């Protein structure tokens, strides 16, 4: 046997960190307990799920039909267990496991994983954030829809989703889609609840039911935070026993009145430093007690200086654009010949529907004759500003209203309400992660809606693993008060886990004459590993 034949080199890179985080949560054990272990199978369902999650967080954008190829150059026996071979992870095996997961209940499995994380990692659950996004899909996905059955079903459906067109957050209204509802913790953006819905589903119709179902599944006293889609009489009645913070739509009559008429309070000198410490120096506000939908609430009317400046600039730009447009309309209507007065006024009405801040007003309708000696009418008109509308938009600039049912003895500080709502971006960060082109969203080649739901369930588990690892790393860096270099060489206490993954590129698992070892484990990499759970360290040290 030659010297070269005695060496085996496999890539480990950052995948040991991913595998360790999966082990820390105990996902393999949870899946195997749910689906069972068939001794005749070469690989268990839990290990298949682990391999999918490692593939998903490999950031190589390799779809699942090339799944086994992903592990050809990886240290698969180190990551998944001895005697596991890449060809065990074939399409048929993956498909069977995905179908078994769906049949058992994706929601039940996800909730159990989340409960383990909450108990083991001690996630702060004072605030939870709900939002939704859409995923556009290729393919026909033809299914007959039983509308009556759909209306009767609960928020956790027994039927598969309907892939169809709806409001597209991806700005692809031409494609069919499905909707993903996501609840995350404010502490570390940890996904707590995931639900996949029909492509044409409305946030306003389901958000209240989603929150109620979430509280049934995970029983803890969390304040729910949501955008304005939640704020409607029906939803507020549904969630009247929950604690919540949301934004009030400016379409509400009471909201319009308050924004127009109320003056936010000026900041007292003694409060300026406090607001600066909270990064709220550009905000002022005023509280009002309001009853809406039969529920007593605190409304916080907020003025953001930055947003006000931006809104006023947009208003000025809109006014300038309308002036150019209205000049064109004015020439058009004044040069046109009409057969009767009604036609002229109908045309004027149609033009004014296209304007928001300006109006073309009729001055005089002149009766005259055309070159053919036929009676015609010509309109003399002028452009005027809609002063009332411009004034309304000027007063609204930079203002928004937050509402909460936490009043009296449960009352929150205004600053806490505002800070908490600003953290609503925790779900948006999750959506950006799930839609990253380096993630395995290319795997949406599957044709069955059940597989789409299962894929989104697995992607959500990837998000949970990623955010959990990032949270643990950042918290450890804060405790040891020592940072690491970021992409531009500056020391940071808040690195992204993706950067850590990049730092671990080039680590290999080498077997030389039967001796197994890890190579390229530098001091910096050892320091990073010391900040991660012991389950991650086992794959390297």
Short mmCIF file of C-alpha atoms in Angstrom, two decimals:
data_model
loop_
_atom_site.label_atom_id
_atom_site.label_comp_id
_atom_site.label_asym_id
_atom_site.label_seq_id
_atom_site.Cartn_x
_atom_site.Cartn_y
_atom_site.Cartn_z
CA UNK A 1 0.00 0.00 0.00
CA UNK A 2 1.39 3.41 -0.97
CA UNK A 3 1.81 6.29 1.42
CA UNK A 4 -1.00 8.28 -0.25
CA UNK A 5 -3.45 5.38 0.13
CA UNK A 6 -3.00 5.53 3.89
CA UNK A 7 -4.26 9.14 4.11
CA UNK A 8 -7.90 10.20 4.17
CA UNK A 9 -8.72 13.93 4.28
CA UNK A 10 -12.29 15.11 4.81
CA UNK A 11 -13.64 18.64 5.29
CA UNK A 12 -15.05 19.52 8.70
CA UNK A 13 -15.02 23.34 8.49
CA UNK A 14 -17.85 24.91 10.57
CA UNK A 15 -20.13 21.85 10.31
CA UNK A 16 -18.95 20.54 13.68
CA UNK A 17 -20.39 23.70 15.28
CA UNK A 18 -23.73 23.06 13.55
CA UNK A 19 -23.71 19.37 14.55
CA UNK A 20 -22.84 20.30 18.14
CA UNK A 21 -25.72 22.76 18.41
CA UNK A 22 -28.10 20.10 17.07
CA UNK A 23 -26.76 17.69 19.72
CA UNK A 24 -27.07 20.34 22.44
CA UNK A 25 -30.80 20.68 21.72
CA UNK A 26 -31.27 16.91 21.35
CA UNK A 27 -33.08 17.09 18.00
CA UNK A 28 -32.04 13.60 16.90
CA UNK A 29 -33.43 12.04 20.08
CA UNK A 30 -36.68 14.03 19.84
CA UNK A 31 -37.27 12.96 16.22
CA UNK A 32 -36.43 9.31 16.93
CA UNK A 33 -38.74 9.27 19.95
CA UNK A 34 -41.57 10.68 17.82
CA UNK A 35 -41.10 8.61 14.66
CA UNK A 36 -39.50 5.53 16.17
CA UNK A 37 -36.39 3.59 15.11
CA UNK A 38 -36.54 0.73 12.62
CA UNK A 39 -33.57 -1.58 13.30
CA UNK A 40 -33.64 -2.64 9.64
CA UNK A 41 -32.80 0.92 8.52
CA UNK A 42 -29.16 1.89 8.06
CA UNK A 43 -29.84 5.44 9.29
CA UNK A 44 -32.51 6.73 11.71
CA UNK A 45 -35.03 9.47 10.93
CA UNK A 46 -33.42 11.70 13.56
CA UNK A 47 -30.00 11.36 11.91
CA UNK A 48 -31.54 12.13 8.51
CA UNK A 49 -33.02 15.33 9.95
CA UNK A 50 -29.62 16.18 11.46
CA UNK A 51 -28.01 15.71 8.02
CA UNK A 52 -30.63 17.99 6.42
CA UNK A 53 -29.97 20.70 9.01
CA UNK A 54 -26.19 20.41 8.50
CA UNK A 55 -26.78 20.67 4.74
CA UNK A 56 -29.08 23.66 5.25
CA UNK A 57 -26.48 25.50 7.33
CA UNK A 58 -23.66 24.56 5.00
CA UNK A 59 -24.42 27.77 3.01
CA UNK A 60 -23.62 26.18 -0.35
CA UNK A 61 -27.07 26.61 -1.95
CA UNK A 62 -27.12 22.94 -2.95
CA UNK A 63 -30.68 21.60 -3.49
CA UNK A 64 -31.78 18.39 -1.84
CA UNK A 65 -31.65 16.26 -4.97
CA UNK A 66 -27.87 16.73 -4.77
CA UNK A 67 -28.00 16.04 -1.05
CA UNK A 68 -25.72 13.00 -0.86
CA UNK A 69 -23.14 14.85 -2.97
CA UNK A 70 -22.92 17.49 -0.24
CA UNK A 71 -21.40 14.88 2.11
CA UNK A 72 -19.01 13.27 -0.39
CA UNK A 73 -16.06 15.41 0.77
CA UNK A 74 -17.29 15.92 4.35
CA UNK A 75 -16.34 14.06 7.54
CA UNK A 76 -19.71 12.32 7.54
CA UNK A 77 -18.79 9.62 10.08
CA UNK A 78 -17.54 12.31 12.45
CA UNK A 79 -20.70 14.42 11.96
CA UNK A 80 -23.41 11.75 11.76
CA UNK A 81 -21.92 8.62 13.32
CA UNK A 82 -19.66 5.72 12.48
CA UNK A 83 -20.53 3.53 9.50
CA UNK A 84 -22.83 6.27 8.03
CA UNK A 85 -22.21 6.59 4.29
CA UNK A 86 -23.27 9.45 1.93
CA UNK A 87 -25.32 7.09 -0.23
CA UNK A 88 -27.58 6.35 2.77
CA UNK A 89 -28.91 9.89 2.29
CA UNK A 90 -30.71 9.25 -0.98
CA UNK A 91 -33.86 10.90 -2.34
CA UNK A 92 -36.14 8.05 -1.31
CA UNK A 93 -34.95 8.02 2.30
CA UNK A 94 -35.18 11.80 2.65
CA UNK A 95 -38.66 11.80 1.08
CA UNK A 96 -39.91 9.07 3.44
CA UNK A 97 -38.61 10.93 6.50
CA UNK A 98 -40.20 14.20 5.33
CA UNK A 99 -43.53 12.43 4.85
CA UNK A 100 -43.29 10.82 8.31
CA UNK A 101 -42.57 14.23 9.89
CA UNK A 102 -45.62 15.75 8.22
CA UNK A 103 -47.85 12.81 9.17
CA UNK A 104 -46.79 12.99 12.84
CA UNK A 105 -47.37 16.76 13.05
CA UNK A 106 -44.78 19.42 12.28
CA UNK A 107 -46.19 21.82 14.85
CA UNK A 108 -46.00 19.25 17.67
CA UNK A 109 -42.36 18.43 16.89
CA UNK A 110 -41.33 22.09 16.62
CA UNK A 111 -43.04 22.96 19.91
CA UNK A 112 -41.23 20.14 21.72
CA UNK A 113 -37.86 21.31 20.36
CA UNK A 114 -38.67 24.88 21.44
CA UNK A 115 -39.66 23.79 24.96
CA UNK A 116 -36.34 21.96 25.35
CA UNK A 117 -34.46 25.10 24.22
CA UNK A 118 -36.44 27.34 26.59
CA UNK A 119 -35.78 25.05 29.55
CA UNK A 120 -32.14 24.26 28.79
CA UNK A 121 -30.86 27.61 27.51
CA UNK A 122 -32.99 29.89 29.73
CA UNK A 123 -34.45 32.14 27.02
CA UNK A 124 -36.04 35.37 28.33
CA UNK A 125 -39.68 35.22 27.21
CA UNK A 126 -40.99 38.55 28.47
CA UNK A 127 -41.65 39.63 24.86
CA UNK A 128 -42.47 37.59 21.75
CA UNK A 129 -42.79 39.00 18.22
CA UNK A 130 -45.18 37.85 15.48
CA UNK A 131 -44.92 38.62 11.77
CA UNK A 132 -45.44 36.87 8.43
CA UNK A 133 -43.81 36.64 5.02
CA UNK A 134 -44.45 34.86 1.73
CA UNK A 135 -42.37 32.38 -0.27
CA UNK A 136 -42.98 32.29 -4.00
CA UNK A 137 -42.94 28.91 -5.66
CA UNK A 138 -42.55 27.48 -9.15
CA UNK A 139 -44.95 24.88 -10.51
CA UNK A 140 -48.69 24.42 -10.93
CA UNK A 141 -49.74 22.96 -7.53
CA UNK A 142 -53.28 22.29 -8.77
CA UNK A 143 -55.74 21.28 -6.05
CA UNK A 144 -59.46 21.67 -5.75
CA UNK A 145 -60.30 23.92 -2.84
CA UNK A 146 -63.22 23.15 -0.56
CA UNK A 147 -64.04 26.68 0.59
CA UNK A 148 -66.62 25.67 3.19
CA UNK A 149 -64.22 23.22 4.78
CA UNK A 150 -61.46 25.83 4.74
CA UNK A 151 -63.59 28.36 6.61
CA UNK A 152 -64.49 25.82 9.30
CA UNK A 153 -60.95 24.65 9.98
CA UNK A 154 -58.90 25.81 12.93
CA UNK A 155 -55.67 27.75 12.67
CA UNK A 156 -53.63 24.53 12.92
CA UNK A 157 -54.95 22.78 9.81
CA UNK A 158 -55.30 19.07 9.23
CA UNK A 159 -55.32 19.64 5.46
CA UNK A 160 -52.26 20.61 3.41
CA UNK A 161 -51.84 24.26 2.44
CA UNK A 162 -53.16 25.71 -0.82
CA UNK A 163 -50.37 27.05 -3.04
CA UNK A 164 -51.92 30.05 -4.79
CA UNK A 165 -51.43 33.69 -5.67
CA UNK A 166 -51.80 36.35 -3.00
CA UNK A 167 -50.16 39.50 -1.65
CA UNK A 168 -46.47 38.92 -2.42
CA UNK A 169 -43.81 40.27 -0.02
CA UNK A 170 -41.28 39.18 -2.66
CA UNK A 171 -42.90 41.49 -5.23
CA UNK A 172 -43.69 38.51 -7.47
CA UNK A 173 -47.49 38.68 -7.85
CA UNK A 174 -47.18 36.56 -11.00
CA UNK A 175 -46.14 33.46 -8.99
CA UNK A 176 -48.04 31.23 -6.60
CA UNK A 177 -46.89 31.26 -3.01
CA UNK A 178 -47.37 30.12 0.56
CA UNK A 179 -47.26 32.20 3.74
CA UNK A 180 -45.08 31.66 6.82
CA UNK A 181 -46.14 33.01 10.23
CA UNK A 182 -43.23 33.26 12.67
CA UNK A 183 -43.09 34.11 16.38
CA UNK A 184 -39.63 34.85 17.81
CA UNK A 185 -38.26 35.75 21.23
CA UNK A 186 -36.86 39.22 21.74
CA UNK A 187 -33.95 37.52 23.47
CA UNK A 188 -31.77 36.20 20.66
CA UNK A 189 -34.50 36.10 17.96
CA UNK A 190 -35.16 32.44 18.79
CA UNK A 191 -38.11 31.02 16.74
CA UNK A 192 -40.82 29.93 19.17
CA UNK A 193 -43.70 29.11 16.83
CA UNK A 194 -43.95 28.47 13.09
CA UNK A 195 -47.03 28.04 10.96
CA UNK A 196 -47.37 27.68 7.18
CA UNK A 197 -50.52 29.09 5.57
CA UNK A 198 -52.25 29.34 2.21
CA UNK A 199 -50.82 31.65 -0.42
CA UNK A 200 -53.78 34.04 -0.31
CA UNK A 201 -54.02 34.16 3.47
CA UNK A 202 -54.56 37.57 5.10
CA UNK A 203 -52.57 38.58 8.19
CA UNK A 204 -55.61 40.44 9.53
CA UNK A 205 -57.72 37.28 9.34
CA UNK A 206 -55.30 34.93 11.15
CA UNK A 207 -52.95 36.88 13.45
CA UNK A 208 -55.35 36.82 16.42
CA UNK A 209 -55.92 33.07 16.03
CA UNK A 210 -52.18 32.43 15.65
CA UNK A 211 -51.46 34.16 18.98
CA UNK A 212 -54.20 32.24 20.78
CA UNK A 213 -52.92 28.94 19.39
CA UNK A 214 -49.36 29.86 20.35
CA UNK A 215 -50.39 30.54 23.96
CA UNK A 216 -52.19 27.18 24.10
CA UNK A 217 -49.10 25.36 22.87
CA UNK A 218 -46.50 27.20 24.99
CA UNK A 219 -47.88 28.28 28.32
CA UNK A 220 -45.92 31.26 29.64
CA UNK A 221 -46.74 34.87 30.39
CA UNK A 222 -45.25 36.63 27.35
CA UNK A 223 -46.25 40.04 25.98
CA UNK A 224 -47.05 39.58 22.29
CA UNK A 225 -45.75 42.21 19.85
CA UNK A 226 -47.17 42.56 16.36
CA UNK A 227 -47.59 45.06 13.51
CA UNK A 228 -50.83 46.82 12.57
CA UNK A 229 -52.33 43.70 10.92
CA UNK A 230 -53.33 42.58 14.43
CA UNK A 231 -55.23 45.77 15.25
CA UNK A 232 -58.89 45.18 14.46
CA UNK A 233 -62.00 44.69 16.61
CA UNK A 234 -62.31 40.97 15.83
CA UNK A 235 -58.64 40.21 16.60
CA UNK A 236 -58.66 42.28 19.79
CA UNK A 237 -61.69 40.33 21.01
CA UNK A 238 -59.94 37.04 20.23
CA UNK A 239 -56.80 38.01 22.17
CA UNK A 240 -58.48 39.99 24.96
CA UNK A 241 -56.98 37.67 27.62
CA UNK A 242 -53.45 38.02 26.26
CA UNK A 243 -50.97 40.85 26.80
CA UNK A 244 -50.03 42.69 23.62
CA UNK A 245 -48.34 45.67 21.97
CA UNK A 246 -49.14 46.64 18.39
CA UNK A 247 -49.22 49.57 15.99
CA UNK A 248 -52.53 51.29 15.28
CA UNK A 249 -53.37 51.65 11.57
CA UNK A 250 -53.73 55.29 10.53
CA UNK A 251 -56.97 54.32 8.79
CA UNK A 252 -58.74 54.34 12.18
CA UNK A 253 -60.82 57.49 12.72
CA UNK A 254 -59.60 57.99 16.30
CA UNK A 255 -55.97 57.60 15.17
CA UNK A 256 -56.39 60.26 12.49
CA UNK A 257 -57.94 62.67 15.00
CA UNK A 258 -55.16 62.21 17.55
CA UNK A 259 -52.33 62.55 15.03
CA UNK A 260 -53.90 65.73 13.64
CA UNK A 261 -54.80 67.42 16.90
CA UNK A 262 -52.51 66.21 19.68
CA UNK A 263 -49.14 67.78 20.40
CA UNK A 264 -46.44 65.43 21.64
CA UNK A 265 -44.73 66.46 24.85
CA UNK A 266 -41.39 68.25 24.77
CA UNK A 267 -38.55 66.42 26.46
CA UNK A 268 -37.58 67.74 29.88
CA UNK A 269 -33.91 68.43 30.48
CA UNK A 270 -33.65 65.72 33.14
CA UNK A 271 -35.04 63.14 30.69
CA UNK A 272 -32.75 63.92 27.75
CA UNK A 273 -29.78 61.95 29.07
CA UNK A 274 -31.98 58.97 29.94
CA UNK A 275 -33.44 58.89 26.43
CA UNK A 276 -29.99 59.19 24.95
CA UNK A 277 -28.86 56.14 26.95
CA UNK A 278 -31.85 54.24 25.54
CA UNK A 279 -31.08 55.44 22.00
CA UNK A 280 -34.41 57.32 21.95
CA UNK A 281 -33.10 60.89 21.75
CA UNK A 282 -34.85 61.50 18.42
CA UNK A 283 -38.28 60.45 19.76
CA UNK A 284 -40.97 62.37 21.63
CA UNK A 285 -44.39 61.07 22.63
CA UNK A 286 -47.63 61.54 24.48
CA UNK A 287 -49.85 58.93 26.15
CA UNK A 288 -53.63 58.71 25.85
CA UNK A 289 -56.11 56.26 27.39
CA UNK A 290 -58.45 54.97 24.66
CA UNK A 291 -61.22 52.36 24.55
CA UNK A 292 -61.47 50.53 21.25
CA UNK A 293 -63.31 47.28 20.54
CA UNK A 294 -64.55 47.38 24.12
CA UNK A 295 -60.96 47.11 25.43
CA UNK A 296 -59.25 49.81 27.49
CA UNK A 297 -55.80 50.62 26.09
CA UNK A 298 -52.83 52.93 26.34
CA UNK A 299 -52.10 54.67 23.06
CA UNK A 300 -48.62 56.11 22.64
CA UNK A 301 -48.55 58.84 19.98
CA UNK A 302 -44.90 58.94 18.89
CA UNK A 303 -43.01 61.50 16.84
CA UNK A 304 -39.73 60.42 15.26
CA UNK A 305 -37.54 63.32 14.11
CA UNK A 306 -35.74 61.18 11.53
CA UNK A 307 -38.98 59.80 10.19
CA UNK A 308 -40.54 63.27 10.16
CA UNK A 309 -37.67 64.63 8.06
CA UNK A 310 -37.96 61.71 5.66
CA UNK A 311 -41.76 62.04 5.39
CA UNK A 312 -41.56 65.78 4.70
CA UNK A 313 -38.94 65.21 2.00
CA UNK A 314 -41.20 62.59 0.39
CA UNK A 315 -44.15 64.99 0.59
CA UNK A 316 -42.12 67.73 -1.11
CA UNK A 317 -41.06 65.31 -3.83
CA UNK A 318 -44.63 64.10 -4.33
CA UNK A 319 -45.85 67.71 -4.59
CA UNK A 320 -43.18 68.50 -7.20
CA UNK A 321 -44.06 65.42 -9.25
CA UNK A 322 -47.78 66.24 -9.12
CA UNK A 323 -47.14 69.81 -10.26
CA UNK A 324 -45.47 68.51 -13.43
CA UNK A 325 -48.21 65.96 -13.96
CA UNK A 326 -51.02 68.46 -13.37
CA UNK A 327 -49.49 70.95 -15.85
CA UNK A 328 -49.66 68.23 -18.48
CA UNK A 329 -53.28 67.44 -17.55
CA UNK A 330 -54.17 71.15 -17.61
CA UNK A 331 -52.90 71.60 -21.18
CA UNK A 332 -54.68 68.43 -22.21
CA UNK A 333 -58.11 69.39 -20.88
CA UNK A 334 -57.90 73.02 -22.01
CA UNK A 335 -57.04 72.03 -25.57
CA UNK A 336 -59.75 69.37 -25.86
CA UNK A 337 -63.12 70.02 -27.52
CA UNK A 338 -66.17 68.50 -25.84
CA UNK A 339 -69.57 67.79 -27.37
CA UNK A 340 -71.43 68.64 -24.16
CA UNK A 341 -70.63 70.03 -20.66
CA UNK A 342 -71.07 66.65 -18.95
CA UNK A 343 -68.25 65.15 -21.02
CA UNK A 344 -65.87 67.96 -19.97
CA UNK A 345 -66.71 67.57 -16.29
CA UNK A 346 -66.48 63.79 -16.49
CA UNK A 347 -62.97 64.13 -17.97
CA UNK A 348 -62.00 66.61 -15.23
CA UNK A 349 -63.25 64.24 -12.54
CA UNK A 350 -61.21 61.36 -13.99
CA UNK A 351 -58.06 63.52 -14.06
CA UNK A 352 -58.48 64.67 -10.44
CA UNK A 353 -58.70 61.04 -9.31
CA UNK A 354 -55.06 60.72 -10.38
CA UNK A 355 -53.97 63.62 -8.15
CA UNK A 356 -53.61 63.62 -4.36
CA UNK A 357 -52.17 66.99 -3.35
CA UNK A 358 -53.34 69.18 -6.23
CA UNK A 359 -56.62 69.70 -8.03
CA UNK A 360 -57.58 71.08 -11.43
CA UNK A 361 -60.55 73.33 -10.88
CA UNK A 362 -63.07 74.43 -13.46
CA UNK A 363 -63.10 78.24 -13.93
CA UNK A 364 -65.40 78.55 -16.90
CA UNK A 365 -66.99 76.34 -19.58
CA UNK A 366 -67.13 78.26 -22.85
CA UNK A 367 -69.66 77.46 -25.54
CA UNK A 368 -68.17 77.95 -29.02
CA UNK A 369 -68.05 76.39 -32.48
CA UNK A 370 -65.57 74.09 -34.19
CA UNK A 371 -64.10 74.57 -37.64
CA UNK A 372 -66.94 72.45 -38.94
CA UNK A 373 -69.43 74.92 -37.40
CA UNK A 374 -70.49 72.36 -34.76
CA UNK A 375 -71.29 73.48 -31.22
CA UNK A 376 -68.53 72.51 -28.80
CA UNK A 377 -67.42 73.31 -25.26
CA UNK A 378 -63.96 74.25 -24.04
CA UNK A 379 -62.92 74.33 -20.41
CA UNK A 380 -60.89 77.08 -18.78
CA UNK A 381 -59.33 75.72 -15.59
CA UNK A 382 -56.50 76.26 -13.13
CA UNK A 383 -54.37 74.26 -10.73
CA UNK A 384 -54.91 74.72 -6.99
CA UNK A 385 -53.29 73.06 -4.00
CA UNK A 386 -55.34 70.86 -1.68
CA UNK A 387 -54.27 72.84 1.38
CA UNK A 388 -56.25 70.68 3.78
CA UNK A 389 -54.66 67.45 2.48
CA UNK A 390 -51.15 68.94 2.48
CA UNK A 391 -51.67 70.24 6.02
CA UNK A 392 -52.93 66.81 7.13
CA UNK A 393 -49.89 65.04 5.70
CA UNK A 394 -47.56 67.66 7.21
CA UNK A 395 -49.05 67.10 10.67
CA UNK A 396 -48.86 63.32 10.25
CA UNK A 397 -45.20 63.38 9.17
CA UNK A 398 -43.04 61.30 11.47
CA UNK A 399 -45.93 60.23 13.72
CA UNK A 400 -47.22 56.77 14.50
CA UNK A 401 -49.32 55.25 17.28
CA UNK A 402 -48.53 52.23 19.42
CA UNK A 403 -51.23 50.55 21.48
CA UNK A 404 -51.16 48.12 24.40
CA UNK A 405 -53.76 46.64 26.71
CA UNK A 406 -51.30 46.89 29.61
CA UNK A 407 -52.91 49.64 31.67
CA UNK A 408 -53.22 50.58 35.33
CA UNK A 409 -51.33 48.08 37.53
CA UNK A 410 -49.74 46.37 34.49
CA UNK A 411 -48.77 49.66 32.88
CA UNK A 412 -45.45 49.81 31.01
CA UNK A 413 -43.15 52.81 30.73
CA UNK A 414 -43.61 54.61 27.42
CA UNK A 415 -39.93 54.12 26.60
CA UNK A 416 -40.25 50.34 27.11
CA UNK A 417 -43.27 50.18 24.77
CA UNK A 418 -41.34 52.01 22.06
CA UNK A 419 -38.11 50.01 22.46
CA UNK A 420 -40.06 46.75 22.43
CA UNK A 421 -41.91 47.64 19.24
CA UNK A 422 -38.66 48.69 17.56
CA UNK A 423 -37.42 45.16 18.26
CA UNK A 424 -40.18 43.84 15.98
CA UNK A 425 -37.40 43.54 13.40
CA UNK A 426 -36.37 40.29 15.14
CA UNK A 427 -38.85 38.40 12.93
CA UNK A 428 -37.73 40.36 9.87
CA UNK A 429 -34.15 39.25 10.53
CA UNK A 430 -35.44 35.67 10.60
CA UNK A 431 -37.16 36.12 7.25
CA UNK A 432 -33.99 37.56 5.70
CA UNK A 433 -32.11 34.48 6.93
CA UNK A 434 -34.69 32.08 5.49
CA UNK A 435 -34.70 33.88 2.13
CA UNK A 436 -30.94 34.19 1.83
CA UNK A 437 -29.83 32.85 -1.58
CA UNK A 438 -27.07 30.88 0.17
CA UNK A 439 -29.69 29.05 2.19
CA UNK A 440 -31.43 25.99 0.76
CA UNK A 441 -34.59 27.71 -0.45
CA UNK A 442 -33.58 26.34 -3.87
CA UNK A 443 -34.94 23.09 -2.49
CA UNK A 444 -38.46 24.28 -3.32
CA UNK A 445 -38.48 21.96 -6.31
CA UNK A 446 -40.81 19.62 -4.40
CA UNK A 447 -44.28 19.35 -5.88
CA UNK A 448 -46.48 18.32 -2.95
CA UNK A 449 -47.78 21.06 -0.58
CA UNK A 450 -47.05 18.69 2.32
CA UNK A 451 -43.37 18.67 1.35
CA UNK A 452 -43.37 22.48 1.10
CA UNK A 453 -44.66 22.70 4.68
CA UNK A 454 -42.08 20.17 5.84
CA UNK A 455 -39.30 22.06 4.07
CA UNK A 456 -40.29 25.30 5.82
CA UNK A 457 -40.39 23.41 9.13
CA UNK A 458 -36.80 22.19 8.54
CA UNK A 459 -35.67 25.67 7.46
CA UNK A 460 -37.19 27.09 10.66
CA UNK A 461 -35.22 24.53 12.69
CA UNK A 462 -32.09 25.80 10.89
CA UNK A 463 -33.02 29.35 11.92
CA UNK A 464 -33.46 28.20 15.53
CA UNK A 465 -30.06 26.47 15.56
CA UNK A 466 -28.30 29.44 13.93
CA UNK A 467 -29.81 32.10 16.23
CA UNK A 468 -29.25 29.95 19.31
CA UNK A 469 -25.57 29.53 18.46
CA UNK A 470 -25.18 33.25 17.77
CA UNK A 471 -26.93 34.17 21.04
CA UNK A 472 -24.71 31.83 23.09
CA UNK A 473 -21.54 33.15 21.44
CA UNK A 474 -22.43 36.83 22.00
CA UNK A 475 -23.46 36.22 25.64
CA UNK A 476 -20.16 34.42 26.33
CA UNK A 477 -18.14 37.24 24.75
CA UNK A 478 -19.93 39.71 27.00
CA UNK A 479 -19.15 37.60 30.07
CA UNK A 480 -15.44 37.24 29.31
CA UNK A 481 -15.29 40.87 28.09
CA UNK A 482 -13.13 39.89 25.16
CA UNK A 483 -13.98 40.36 21.50
CA UNK A 484 -12.89 38.73 18.26
CA UNK A 485 -11.87 40.31 14.96
CA UNK A 486 -14.66 40.84 12.44
CA UNK A 487 -14.45 40.86 8.61
CA UNK A 488 -12.58 44.20 8.53
CA UNK A 489 -10.19 43.35 11.36
CA UNK A 490 -11.97 45.34 14.10
CA UNK A 491 -12.65 43.78 17.48
CA UNK A 492 -16.35 43.13 18.11
CA UNK A 493 -18.43 41.64 20.91
CA UNK A 494 -21.32 40.93 18.53
CA UNK A 495 -20.02 38.80 15.62
CA UNK A 496 -22.49 37.04 13.35
CA UNK A 497 -22.43 33.27 13.42
CA UNK A 498 -21.99 33.34 9.64
CA UNK A 499 -18.66 35.12 10.16
CA UNK A 500 -17.66 32.45 12.69
CA UNK A 501 -18.54 29.81 10.09
CA UNK A 502 -16.23 31.55 7.62
CA UNK A 503 -13.47 31.63 10.25
CA UNK A 504 -13.67 27.82 10.47
CA UNK A 505 -13.17 27.19 6.75
CA UNK A 506 -10.15 24.97 6.09
CA UNK A 507 -10.44 22.69 9.14
CA UNK A 508 -9.96 19.07 8.07
CA UNK A 509 -10.55 15.64 9.58
CA UNK A 510 -7.51 13.53 8.69
CA UNK A 511 -6.97 9.79 9.12
CA UNK A 512 -3.26 8.94 8.74
CA UNK A 513 -2.30 5.27 9.14
CA UNK A 514 -5.47 4.72 11.15
CA UNK A 515 -4.80 7.70 13.44
CA UNK A 516 -7.62 10.30 13.44
CA UNK A 517 -6.84 13.98 13.97
CA UNK A 518 -8.16 17.50 13.35
CA UNK A 519 -5.83 19.85 11.49
CA UNK A 520 -5.71 23.65 11.17
CA UNK A 521 -7.22 24.29 14.60
CA UNK A 522 -5.56 27.65 15.39
CA UNK A 523 -5.51 29.43 18.75
CA UNK A 524 -8.20 31.84 17.56
CA UNK A 525 -10.43 28.93 16.57
CA UNK A 526 -9.79 27.24 19.91
CA UNK A 527 -10.80 30.46 21.69
CA UNK A 528 -14.04 30.63 19.71
CA UNK A 529 -14.78 26.98 20.52
CA UNK A 530 -14.28 27.70 24.23
CA UNK A 531 -17.23 30.11 23.98
CA UNK A 532 -19.54 27.49 22.46
CA UNK A 533 -21.28 24.56 24.18
CA UNK A 534 -19.22 21.47 24.99
CA UNK A 535 -21.24 19.54 22.40
CA UNK A 536 -19.64 21.73 19.70
CA UNK A 537 -16.14 21.35 21.14
CA UNK A 538 -16.36 17.54 20.96
CA UNK A 539 -16.23 17.64 17.16
CA UNK A 540 -12.88 19.47 17.17
CA UNK A 541 -10.97 18.93 20.41
#
